[in-house]
Tab-separated table of C-alpha atoms in Angstrom:
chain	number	residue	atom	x	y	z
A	1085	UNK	CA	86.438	102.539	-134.818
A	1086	UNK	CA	84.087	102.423	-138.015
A	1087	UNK	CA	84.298	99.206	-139.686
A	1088	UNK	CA	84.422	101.273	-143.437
A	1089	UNK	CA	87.495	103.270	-141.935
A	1090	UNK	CA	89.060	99.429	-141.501
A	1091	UNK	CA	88.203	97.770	-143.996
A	1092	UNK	CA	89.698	100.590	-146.780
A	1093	UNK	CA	92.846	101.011	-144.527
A	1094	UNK	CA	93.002	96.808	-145.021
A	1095	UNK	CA	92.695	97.130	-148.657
A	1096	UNK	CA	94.840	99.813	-149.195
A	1097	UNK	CA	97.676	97.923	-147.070
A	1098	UNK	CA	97.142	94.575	-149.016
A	1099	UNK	CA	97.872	96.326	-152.148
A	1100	UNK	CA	100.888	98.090	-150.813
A	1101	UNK	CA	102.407	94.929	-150.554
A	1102	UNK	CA	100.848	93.399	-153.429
A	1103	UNK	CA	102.933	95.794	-155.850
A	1104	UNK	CA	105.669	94.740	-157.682
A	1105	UNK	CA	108.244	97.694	-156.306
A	1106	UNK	CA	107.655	95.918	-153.259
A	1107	UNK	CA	109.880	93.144	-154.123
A	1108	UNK	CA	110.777	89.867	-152.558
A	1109	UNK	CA	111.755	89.608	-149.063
A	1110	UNK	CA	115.188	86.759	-149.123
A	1111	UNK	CA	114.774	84.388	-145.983
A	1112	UNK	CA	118.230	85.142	-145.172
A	1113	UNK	CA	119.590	85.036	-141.554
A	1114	UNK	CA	122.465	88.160	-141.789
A	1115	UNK	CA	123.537	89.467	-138.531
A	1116	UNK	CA	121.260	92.115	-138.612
A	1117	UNK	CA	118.294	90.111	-138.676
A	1118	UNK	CA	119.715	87.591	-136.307
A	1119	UNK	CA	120.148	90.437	-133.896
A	1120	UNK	CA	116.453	91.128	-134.080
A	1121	UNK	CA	115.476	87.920	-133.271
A	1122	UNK	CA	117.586	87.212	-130.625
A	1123	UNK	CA	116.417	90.564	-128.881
A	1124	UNK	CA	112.756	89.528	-129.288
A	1125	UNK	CA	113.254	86.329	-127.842
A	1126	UNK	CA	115.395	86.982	-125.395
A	1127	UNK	CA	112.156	89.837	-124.223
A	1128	UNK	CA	109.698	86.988	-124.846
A	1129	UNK	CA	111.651	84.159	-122.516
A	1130	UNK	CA	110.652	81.496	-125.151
A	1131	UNK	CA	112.497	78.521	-125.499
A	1132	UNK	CA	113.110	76.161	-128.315
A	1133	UNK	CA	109.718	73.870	-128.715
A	1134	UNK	CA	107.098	76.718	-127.395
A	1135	UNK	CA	104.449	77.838	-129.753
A	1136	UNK	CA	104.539	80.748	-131.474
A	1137	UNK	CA	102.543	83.182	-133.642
A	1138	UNK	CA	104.193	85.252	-136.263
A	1139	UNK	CA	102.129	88.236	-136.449
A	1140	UNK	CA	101.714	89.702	-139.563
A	1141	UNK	CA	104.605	87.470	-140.903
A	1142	UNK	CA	104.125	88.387	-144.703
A	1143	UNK	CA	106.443	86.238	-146.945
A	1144	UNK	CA	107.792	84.438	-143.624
A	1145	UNK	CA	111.433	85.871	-143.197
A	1146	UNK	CA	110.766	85.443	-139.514
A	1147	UNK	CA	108.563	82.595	-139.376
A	1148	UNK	CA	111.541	80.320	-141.053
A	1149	UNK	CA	114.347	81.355	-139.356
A	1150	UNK	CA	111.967	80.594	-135.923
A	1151	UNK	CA	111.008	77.020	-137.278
A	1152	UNK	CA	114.847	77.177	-137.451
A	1153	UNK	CA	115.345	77.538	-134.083
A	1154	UNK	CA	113.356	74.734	-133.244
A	1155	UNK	CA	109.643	76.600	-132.361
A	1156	UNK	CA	106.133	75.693	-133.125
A	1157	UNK	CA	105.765	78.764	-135.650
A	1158	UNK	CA	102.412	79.574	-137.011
A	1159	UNK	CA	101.941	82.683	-138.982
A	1160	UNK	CA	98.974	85.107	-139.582
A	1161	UNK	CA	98.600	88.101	-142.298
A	1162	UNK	CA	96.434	90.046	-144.295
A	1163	UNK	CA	97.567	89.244	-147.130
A	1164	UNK	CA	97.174	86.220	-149.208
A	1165	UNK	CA	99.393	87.560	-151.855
A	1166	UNK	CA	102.475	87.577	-149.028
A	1167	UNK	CA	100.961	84.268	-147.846
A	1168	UNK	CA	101.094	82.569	-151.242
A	1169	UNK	CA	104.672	83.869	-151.248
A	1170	UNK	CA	105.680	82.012	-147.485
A	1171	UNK	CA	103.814	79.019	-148.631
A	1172	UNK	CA	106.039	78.248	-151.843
A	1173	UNK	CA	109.149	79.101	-149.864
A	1174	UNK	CA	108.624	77.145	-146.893
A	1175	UNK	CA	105.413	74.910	-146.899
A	1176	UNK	CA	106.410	74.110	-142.991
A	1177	UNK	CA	104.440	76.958	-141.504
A	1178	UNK	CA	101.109	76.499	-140.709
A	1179	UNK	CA	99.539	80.343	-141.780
A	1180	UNK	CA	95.906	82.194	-141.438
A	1181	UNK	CA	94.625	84.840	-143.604
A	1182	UNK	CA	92.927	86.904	-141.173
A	1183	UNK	CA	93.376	90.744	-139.578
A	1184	UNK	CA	95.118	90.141	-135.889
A	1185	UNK	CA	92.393	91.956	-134.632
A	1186	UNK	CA	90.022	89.294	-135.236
A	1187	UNK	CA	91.395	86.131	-135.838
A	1188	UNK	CA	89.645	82.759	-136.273
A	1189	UNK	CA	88.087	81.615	-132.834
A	1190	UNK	CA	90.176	78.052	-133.473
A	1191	UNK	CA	93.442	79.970	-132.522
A	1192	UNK	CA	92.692	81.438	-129.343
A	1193	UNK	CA	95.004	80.381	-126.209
A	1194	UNK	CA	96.795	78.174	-128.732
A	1195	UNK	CA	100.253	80.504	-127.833
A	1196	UNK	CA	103.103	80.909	-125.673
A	1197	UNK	CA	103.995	84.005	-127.450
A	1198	UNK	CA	102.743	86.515	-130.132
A	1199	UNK	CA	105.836	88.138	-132.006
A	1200	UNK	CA	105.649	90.662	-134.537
A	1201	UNK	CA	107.976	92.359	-136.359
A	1202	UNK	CA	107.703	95.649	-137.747
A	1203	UNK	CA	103.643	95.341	-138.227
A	1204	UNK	CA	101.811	97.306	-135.743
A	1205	UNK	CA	102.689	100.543	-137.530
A	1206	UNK	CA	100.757	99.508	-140.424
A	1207	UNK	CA	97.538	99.009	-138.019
A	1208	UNK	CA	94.950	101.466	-137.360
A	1209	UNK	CA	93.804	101.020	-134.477
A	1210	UNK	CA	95.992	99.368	-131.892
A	1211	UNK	CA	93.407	98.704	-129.320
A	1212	UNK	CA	91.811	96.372	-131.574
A	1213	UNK	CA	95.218	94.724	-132.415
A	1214	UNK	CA	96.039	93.897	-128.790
A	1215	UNK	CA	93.093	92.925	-127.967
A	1216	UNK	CA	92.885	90.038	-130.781
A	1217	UNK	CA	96.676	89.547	-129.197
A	1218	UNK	CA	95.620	88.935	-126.151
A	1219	UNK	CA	92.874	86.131	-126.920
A	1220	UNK	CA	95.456	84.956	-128.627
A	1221	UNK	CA	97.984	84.282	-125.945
A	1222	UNK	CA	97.511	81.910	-122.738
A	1223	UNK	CA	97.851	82.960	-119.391
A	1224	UNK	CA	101.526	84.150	-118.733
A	1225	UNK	CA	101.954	84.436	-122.510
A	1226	UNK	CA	103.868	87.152	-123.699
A	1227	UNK	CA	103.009	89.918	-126.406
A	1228	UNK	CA	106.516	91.536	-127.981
A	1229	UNK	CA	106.779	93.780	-130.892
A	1230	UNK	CA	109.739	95.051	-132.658
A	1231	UNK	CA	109.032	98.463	-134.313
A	1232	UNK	CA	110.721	101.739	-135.736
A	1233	UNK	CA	111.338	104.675	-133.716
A	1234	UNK	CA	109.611	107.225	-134.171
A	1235	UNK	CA	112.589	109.604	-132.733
A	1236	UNK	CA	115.163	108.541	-134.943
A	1237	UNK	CA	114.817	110.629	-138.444
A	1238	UNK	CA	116.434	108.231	-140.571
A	1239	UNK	CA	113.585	106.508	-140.979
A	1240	UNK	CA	111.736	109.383	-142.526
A	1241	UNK	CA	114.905	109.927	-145.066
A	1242	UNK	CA	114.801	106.405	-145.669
A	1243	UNK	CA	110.798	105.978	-146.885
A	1244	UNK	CA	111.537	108.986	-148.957
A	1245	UNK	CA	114.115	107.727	-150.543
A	1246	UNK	CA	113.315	103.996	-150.934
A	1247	UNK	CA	111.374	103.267	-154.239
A	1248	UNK	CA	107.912	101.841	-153.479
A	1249	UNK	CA	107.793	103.113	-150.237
A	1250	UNK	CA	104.855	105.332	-149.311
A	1251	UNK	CA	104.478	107.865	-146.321
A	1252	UNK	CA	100.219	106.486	-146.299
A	1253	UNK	CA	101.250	103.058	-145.566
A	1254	UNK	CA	104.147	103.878	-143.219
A	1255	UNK	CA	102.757	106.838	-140.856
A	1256	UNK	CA	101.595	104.489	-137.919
A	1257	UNK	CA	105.677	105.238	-137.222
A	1258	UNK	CA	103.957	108.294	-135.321
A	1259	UNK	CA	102.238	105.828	-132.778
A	1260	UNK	CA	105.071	104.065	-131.587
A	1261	UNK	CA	105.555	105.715	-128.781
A	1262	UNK	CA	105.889	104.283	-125.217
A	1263	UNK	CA	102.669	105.888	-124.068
A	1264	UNK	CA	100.636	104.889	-126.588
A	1265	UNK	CA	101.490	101.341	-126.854
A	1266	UNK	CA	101.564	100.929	-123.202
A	1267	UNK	CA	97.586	102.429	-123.124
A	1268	UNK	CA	96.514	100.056	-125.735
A	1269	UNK	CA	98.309	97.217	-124.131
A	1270	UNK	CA	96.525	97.785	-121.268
A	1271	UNK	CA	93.349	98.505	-122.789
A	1272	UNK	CA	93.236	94.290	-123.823
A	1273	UNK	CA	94.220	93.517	-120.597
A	1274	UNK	CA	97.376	92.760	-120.583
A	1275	UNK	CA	100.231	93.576	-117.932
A	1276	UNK	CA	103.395	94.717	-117.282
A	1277	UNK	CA	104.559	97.031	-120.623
A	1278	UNK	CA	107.819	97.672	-121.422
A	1279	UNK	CA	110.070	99.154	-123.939
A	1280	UNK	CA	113.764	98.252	-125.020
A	1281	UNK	CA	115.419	100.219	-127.531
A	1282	UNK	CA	118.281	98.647	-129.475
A	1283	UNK	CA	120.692	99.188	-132.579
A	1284	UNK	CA	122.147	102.320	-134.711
A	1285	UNK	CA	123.781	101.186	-137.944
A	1286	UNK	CA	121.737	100.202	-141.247
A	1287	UNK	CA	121.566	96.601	-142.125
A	1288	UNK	CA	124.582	97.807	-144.928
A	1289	UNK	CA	126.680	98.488	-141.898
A	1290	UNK	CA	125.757	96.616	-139.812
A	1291	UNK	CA	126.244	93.308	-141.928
A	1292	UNK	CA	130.215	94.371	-141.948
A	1293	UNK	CA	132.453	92.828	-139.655
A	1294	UNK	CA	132.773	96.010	-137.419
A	1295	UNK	CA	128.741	96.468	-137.219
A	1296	UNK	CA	128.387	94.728	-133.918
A	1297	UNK	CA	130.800	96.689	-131.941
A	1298	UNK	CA	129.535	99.867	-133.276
A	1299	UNK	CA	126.100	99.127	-132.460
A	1300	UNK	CA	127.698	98.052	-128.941
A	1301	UNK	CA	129.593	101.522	-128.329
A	1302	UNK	CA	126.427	103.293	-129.637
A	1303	UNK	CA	123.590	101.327	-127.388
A	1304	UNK	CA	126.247	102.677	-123.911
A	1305	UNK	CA	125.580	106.243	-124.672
A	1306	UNK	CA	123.005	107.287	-122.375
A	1307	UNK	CA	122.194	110.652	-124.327
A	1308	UNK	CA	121.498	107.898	-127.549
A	1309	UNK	CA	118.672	105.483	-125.789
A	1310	UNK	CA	116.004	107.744	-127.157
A	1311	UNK	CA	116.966	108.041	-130.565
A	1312	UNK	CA	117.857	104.325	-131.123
A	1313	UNK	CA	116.335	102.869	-133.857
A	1314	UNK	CA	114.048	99.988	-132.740
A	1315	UNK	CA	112.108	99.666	-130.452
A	1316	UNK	CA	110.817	95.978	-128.651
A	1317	UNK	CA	107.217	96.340	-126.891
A	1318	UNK	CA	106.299	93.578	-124.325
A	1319	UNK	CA	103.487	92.878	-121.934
A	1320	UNK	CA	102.439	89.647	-120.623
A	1321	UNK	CA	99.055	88.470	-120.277
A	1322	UNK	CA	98.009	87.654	-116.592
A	1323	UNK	CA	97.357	84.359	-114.966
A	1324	UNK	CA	93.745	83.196	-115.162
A	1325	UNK	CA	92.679	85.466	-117.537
């Protein structure tokens, strides 16, 4: 892909999140983000102690609540405005200012596991991204995204209502889709993709006493599956490679 393309699609993401309507992300752990991370570990088979890169972690709400939970976290982003933002909040995570697409040499096969969590829809091109994953990752390392579906129209109400949100920046949804992820997994080598789909209330709702039942009853509806709102991507990257 042209390198101009890129870099313009970079710059025009690190101000997106460089603008004050963007706001400050809390490092809160409410049952809806809990639930999150317990589905993408629970896909990535990592226990407490294994290292760990938070990809595209911006102002670290993941990163902590992983250093939390007892893993060698390391974060990388694009942005050194979100980075300066982790690093006052919780100087504990070791970050990189780098595109995962090319990441410094000194990380490669440093990582049990590459998480990210709603980032690869801001990327442009995907087989790029996965490949940078996959240096990343050691043999038998896994690769697992958590990202919006692209089936579920809330999420189109929801960027036009939501102030500072901007179709430019969020229409990678459209690429979320099995097929395509799968193909550029497999383009960087890596193995075995699969997709999970989870959830159904808002984080409003779903932070209520009742949200976790609901989401329950909704996730045993067959006819639902493809309309669920999230979506975890996994492949692993082979032995020896």
């Amino acid at each position: 892909m042209d390198s101009q393309l890129i870099q313009q699609h970079n710059d025009f993401q690190r101000d997106y999140y460089s603008r004050p309507a963007r706001g400050t992300i809390a490092h809160t752990a409410s049952p809806y983000i809990r639930r999150h991370l317990d589905e993408v570990l629970r896909i990535a088979g990592v226990q407490p102690g294994a290292r760990i890169l938070d990809a595209g972690c911006g102002m670290g709400r993941h990163a902590t609540l992983l250093a939390d939970r007892g893993y060698q976290v390391e974060g990388i982003e694009l942005s050194p405005h979100l980075l300066e933002q982790l690093r006052r909040q919780d100087p504990r995570i070791p970050t990189y200012c780098a595109d995962i697409a090319d990441p410094p040499p000194q990380m490669n096969g440093r990582y049990d596991a590459v998480l990210g969590f709603f980032v690869l829809h801001h990327l442009l091109d995907l087989n790029a991204a996965f490949a940078g994953v996959s240096r990343l990752i050691r043999p038998r390392g896994k690769a697992v995204f958590i990202e919006p579906n692209p089936a579920n129209p809330l999420y189109y109400v929801q960027i036009g209502l939501t102030p500072g949100m901007k179709w430019k920046a969020e229409r990678g949804i459209l690429n979320m889709r099995a097929a395509t992820m799968a193909s550029a997994m497999g383009s960087a080598g890596l193995e075995k993709p699969q997709v999970f789909r989870f959830g159904f209330l808002p984080p409003f709702l779903r932070n209520r006493f009742f949200g976790a039942a609901v989401d329950r009853a909704a996730e045993s509806i067959g006819i639902l599956e493809p309309m669920l709102p999230f979506q975890i991507f996994s492949a692993e990257k082979p032995h020896g490679a």
